[in-house]
Coordinates of N, CA and C in Angstrom, one line a residue:
X1 N -71.4 -58.9 -48.3 CA -70.1 -57.9 -48.7 C -70.7 -57.1 -49.9
X2 N -70.6 -55.9 -50.0 CA -70.5 -54.8 -51.0 C -69.8 -55.1 -52.1
X3 N -68.5 -55.3 -51.8 CA -67.4 -55.7 -53.1 C -68.4 -57.3 -54.2
X4 N -68.6 -57.9 -53.3 CA -69.6 -59.0 -54.5 C -70.4 -58.7 -54.7
X5 N -71.3 -57.7 -54.4 CA -72.3 -57.1 -55.2 C -71.9 -56.1 -56.3
X6 N -71.2 -55.5 -56.3 CA -70.6 -54.8 -57.1 C -69.9 -55.7 -58.4
X7 N -69.1 -56.6 -57.8 CA -68.7 -57.6 -58.8 C -69.6 -58.1 -59.5
X8 N -70.8 -58.5 -58.9 CA -72.0 -59.4 -59.6 C -72.7 -58.2 -60.5
X9 N -72.8 -57.1 -60.4 CA -73.3 -56.0 -61.3 C -72.4 -55.8 -62.3
X10 N -71.0 -55.7 -62.1 CA -70.3 -55.6 -63.2 C -70.4 -56.7 -63.9
X11 N -70.4 -58.1 -63.8 CA -70.4 -59.3 -64.5 C -71.6 -59.1 -65.2
X12 N -72.8 -58.8 -64.8 CA -74.0 -59.0 -65.3 C -74.0 -57.9 -66.4
X13 N -73.6 -56.7 -66.4 CA -73.8 -55.6 -67.1 C -72.7 -56.0 -68.6
X14 N -71.4 -56.7 -67.9 CA -70.6 -57.3 -69.2 C -71.1 -58.3 -69.7
X15 N -71.9 -59.2 -69.4 CA -72.7 -60.1 -70.0 C -73.8 -59.6 -70.8
X16 N -74.7 -58.6 -70.2 CA -75.5 -58.1 -71.1 C -75.2 -57.0 -72.2
X17 N -74.0 -56.6 -72.4 CA -73.2 -56.0 -73.3 C -72.8 -56.9 -74.4
X18 N -72.3 -58.2 -74.2 CA -71.8 -59.1 -75.1 C -73.0 -59.8 -75.6
X19 N -74.2 -59.9 -74.9 CA -75.2 -60.3 -75.6 C -76.0 -59.6 -76.5
X20 N -76.3 -58.2 -76.0 CA -77.1 -57.2 -76.8 C -76.3 -56.7 -77.9
X21 N -75.0 -56.2 -77.7 CA -74.5 -55.6 -78.7 C -73.9 -56.2 -80.0
X22 N -74.2 -55.3 -81.2 CA -74.1 -56.0 -82.4 C -72.6 -55.5 -82.9
X23 N -71.7 -55.1 -82.4 CA -70.2 -54.3 -82.8 C -69.0 -55.5 -81.9
X24 N -68.4 -55.6 -82.7 CA -67.4 -56.7 -82.1 C -66.6 -55.8 -81.1
X25 N -66.1 -54.8 -81.1 CA -65.4 -54.1 -80.2 C -66.4 -53.7 -79.0
X26 N -67.7 -53.4 -79.1 CA -68.0 -53.3 -77.7 C -68.6 -54.9 -77.2
X27 N -68.5 -56.0 -77.8 CA -68.5 -57.3 -77.3 C -67.2 -57.6 -76.7
X28 N -66.2 -57.2 -77.1 CA -64.8 -57.3 -76.4 C -64.8 -56.5 -75.2
X29 N -65.3 -55.5 -75.2 CA -65.3 -54.6 -73.8 C -66.2 -55.1 -72.7
X30 N -67.3 -55.9 -73.0 CA -68.1 -56.6 -72.1 C -67.3 -57.7 -71.7
X31 N -66.5 -58.3 -72.5 CA -65.8 -59.6 -71.9 C -64.5 -59.1 -70.8
X32 N -64.4 -58.0 -71.2 CA -63.5 -57.2 -70.4 C -63.9 -57.0 -69.4
X33 N -65.4 -56.4 -69.0 CA -65.8 -55.9 -67.9 C -66.3 -57.3 -67.0
X34 N -66.7 -58.4 -67.9 CA -66.6 -59.8 -67.0 C -65.3 -60.2 -66.5
X35 N -64.3 -60.2 -67.3 CA -63.0 -60.5 -66.5 C -62.5 -59.4 -65.5
X36 N -62.8 -58.2 -65.2 CA -62.8 -57.4 -64.2 C -63.3 -57.7 -62.8
X37 N -64.8 -58.3 -63.1 CA -65.8 -58.7 -62.3 C -64.8 -60.0 -61.5
X38 N -64.3 -60.9 -62.3 CA -63.6 -61.9 -61.7 C -62.4 -61.6 -60.7
X39 N -62.1 -60.8 -61.4 CA -60.5 -60.1 -60.8 C -61.0 -59.6 -59.4
X40 N -62.1 -58.7 -59.3 CA -62.7 -58.6 -57.7 C -62.9 -59.4 -56.9
X41 N -63.5 -60.2 -57.6 CA -63.7 -61.6 -56.8 C -62.6 -62.3 -56.2
X42 N -61.7 -62.4 -57.1 CA -60.5 -63.0 -56.5 C -59.5 -62.2 -55.2
X43 N -59.7 -61.1 -55.8 CA -59.0 -59.9 -54.5 C -59.5 -60.3 -53.5
X44 N -60.9 -60.1 -53.4 CA -61.7 -60.1 -52.3 C -61.6 -61.2 -51.3
X45 N -61.6 -62.7 -52.3 CA -61.7 -64.0 -51.8 C -60.2 -64.1 -51.2
X46 N -59.1 -63.7 -51.6 CA -57.9 -63.9 -51.1 C -57.6 -63.4 -49.9
X47 N -58.3 -62.1 -49.4 CA -58.3 -61.8 -48.2 C -58.8 -62.7 -47.1
X48 N -59.6 -63.9 -47.5 CA -60.0 -65.0 -46.4 C -58.8 -66.1 -46.6
X49 N -58.0 -66.4 -47.3 CA -57.3 -67.2 -47.6 C -55.9 -67.2 -46.7
X50 N -55.4 -68.5 -46.0 CA -54.2 -68.1 -45.4 C -53.0 -67.6 -46.2
X51 N -52.9 -68.0 -47.6 CA -51.8 -67.3 -48.5 C -52.5 -66.4 -49.3
X52 N -52.4 -65.1 -48.7 CA -53.2 -64.1 -49.5 C -52.9 -63.7 -50.8
X53 N -51.7 -64.0 -51.1 CA -50.8 -63.7 -52.4 C -51.5 -64.5 -53.6
X54 N -52.2 -65.5 -53.0 CA -52.5 -66.6 -54.2 C -54.0 -66.1 -55.1
X55 N -55.1 -65.5 -54.8 CA -55.9 -64.6 -55.3 C -55.4 -63.5 -56.1
X56 N -54.3 -62.9 -55.4 CA -54.0 -61.7 -56.2 C -53.0 -62.1 -57.5
X57 N -52.3 -63.3 -57.6 CA -51.6 -64.0 -58.4 C -52.5 -64.1 -59.6
X58 N -53.7 -64.6 -59.0 CA -54.6 -65.3 -60.4 C -54.9 -64.2 -61.0
X59 N -55.5 -62.7 -60.2 CA -55.7 -61.7 -60.8 C -54.9 -61.1 -61.8
X60 N -53.7 -61.1 -61.4 CA -52.4 -60.5 -62.5 C -52.4 -61.7 -63.5
X61 N -52.7 -62.7 -63.6 CA -52.8 -63.7 -64.6 C -54.1 -63.0 -65.5
X62 N -54.9 -62.8 -64.9 CA -56.2 -62.6 -65.5 C -55.9 -61.3 -66.3
X63 N -55.3 -60.3 -65.7 CA -54.8 -59.5 -66.6 C -54.3 -59.5 -67.7
X64 N -53.4 -60.3 -67.3 CA -52.3 -60.7 -68.8 C -52.9 -61.1 -69.6
X65 N -53.7 -62.3 -69.5 CA -54.7 -63.0 -70.3 C -55.6 -61.9 -71.1
X66 N -56.3 -60.9 -70.4 CA -57.3 -60.0 -70.7 C -56.5 -59.1 -72.2
X67 N -55.2 -58.6 -71.6 CA -54.5 -57.9 -72.4 C -54.4 -58.6 -73.5
X68 N -54.1 -59.6 -73.8 CA -53.6 -60.6 -75.0 C -54.9 -61.0 -75.5
X69 N -56.0 -61.2 -75.0 CA -57.4 -61.4 -75.6 C -57.7 -60.0 -76.1
X70 N -57.7 -58.7 -75.7 CA -58.1 -57.6 -76.4 C -57.1 -57.1 -77.8
X71 N -55.9 -57.6 -77.3 CA -55.3 -57.5 -78.9 C -55.2 -58.2 -79.9
X72 N -55.2 -59.8 -79.7 CA -55.7 -60.6 -80.5 C -57.2 -60.2 -81.3
X73 N -58.1 -59.9 -80.2 CA -59.4 -59.3 -80.6 C -59.4 -58.5 -81.6
X74 N -58.9 -57.1 -81.1 CA -58.8 -56.0 -82.0 C -58.3 -56.4 -83.4
X75 N -57.1 -57.2 -83.1 CA -56.5 -57.3 -84.5 C -57.4 -58.2 -85.5
X76 N -58.2 -59.2 -85.0 CA -59.4 -59.8 -85.8 C -60.3 -59.1 -86.2
X77 N -60.8 -58.0 -85.2 CA -61.7 -57.1 -85.8 C -61.3 -56.2 -86.7
X78 N -60.4 -55.7 -86.7 CA -59.5 -54.8 -87.9 C -59.4 -55.4 -89.3
X79 N -59.0 -56.8 -89.1 CA -58.8 -57.5 -90.5 C -60.4 -57.9 -91.0
X80 N -61.1 -58.2 -90.2 CA -62.5 -58.6 -90.7 C -63.1 -57.1 -91.3
X81 N -62.9 -56.1 -90.7 CA -63.5 -54.6 -91.1 C -62.6 -54.3 -92.6
X82 N -61.5 -54.5 -92.6 CA -61.2 -54.3 -93.7 C -61.3 -55.4 -95.0
X83 N -61.5 -56.6 -94.7 CA -61.8 -57.4 -95.7 C -63.5 -57.2 -95.9
X84 N -64.3 -57.1 -95.0 CA -65.9 -57.1 -95.3 C -66.6 -55.9 -95.2
X85 N -65.7 -54.8 -94.8 CA -66.3 -53.4 -94.7 C -67.1 -53.0 -93.7
X86 N -67.4 -54.0 -92.5 CA -68.1 -54.0 -91.5 C -67.8 -54.8 -90.5
X87 N -68.0 -54.8 -89.3 CA -67.8 -55.7 -88.3 C -69.2 -56.3 -87.5
X88 N -70.5 -56.1 -88.1 CA -71.7 -56.7 -87.5 C -71.4 -58.0 -87.4
X89 N -71.5 -58.5 -86.4 CA -71.4 -60.1 -86.4 C -72.6 -60.9 -86.9
X90 N -73.8 -60.5 -86.9 CA -74.7 -61.0 -87.3 C -74.6 -61.0 -89.1
X91 N -74.0 -60.4 -89.8 CA -73.9 -60.2 -91.1 C -72.7 -61.1 -91.6
X92 N -71.9 -61.4 -90.7 CA -70.7 -62.0 -90.9 C -71.3 -63.3 -90.7
X93 N -72.0 -64.2 -91.6 CA -72.2 -65.5 -91.3 C -71.3 -66.3 -92.3
X94 N -70.2 -65.9 -93.1 CA -69.6 -67.1 -93.7 C -68.2 -66.0 -93.8
X95 N -67.1 -67.0 -93.6 CA -65.7 -66.1 -93.5 C -64.8 -66.9 -94.4
X96 N -65.5 -67.8 -95.4 CA -64.7 -68.7 -96.6 C -64.5 -67.5 -97.8
X97 N -65.2 -66.7 -97.9 CA -65.2 -66.0 -99.3 C -64.2 -65.3 -99.7

């Protein structure tokens, strides 16, 4: 199925962004890409289920969790930026200062 290939590519790109980028905001965007790939899978697999709404309900829950995750993640990134004057996760080895 072409949708599964698109989902796999999207998940791989999101994972590559999370692993390679050194910016917290870009890492959060990579996580969002991975969650969207999972949403595509749930929507496609719900097509083959007897109750088609089940996969779509999971997708809605994932979207809600993703919105909460990005709000909390951006709030943490802004606080870290305000306190340390940078958001490079490699340079933030101690948060106890």
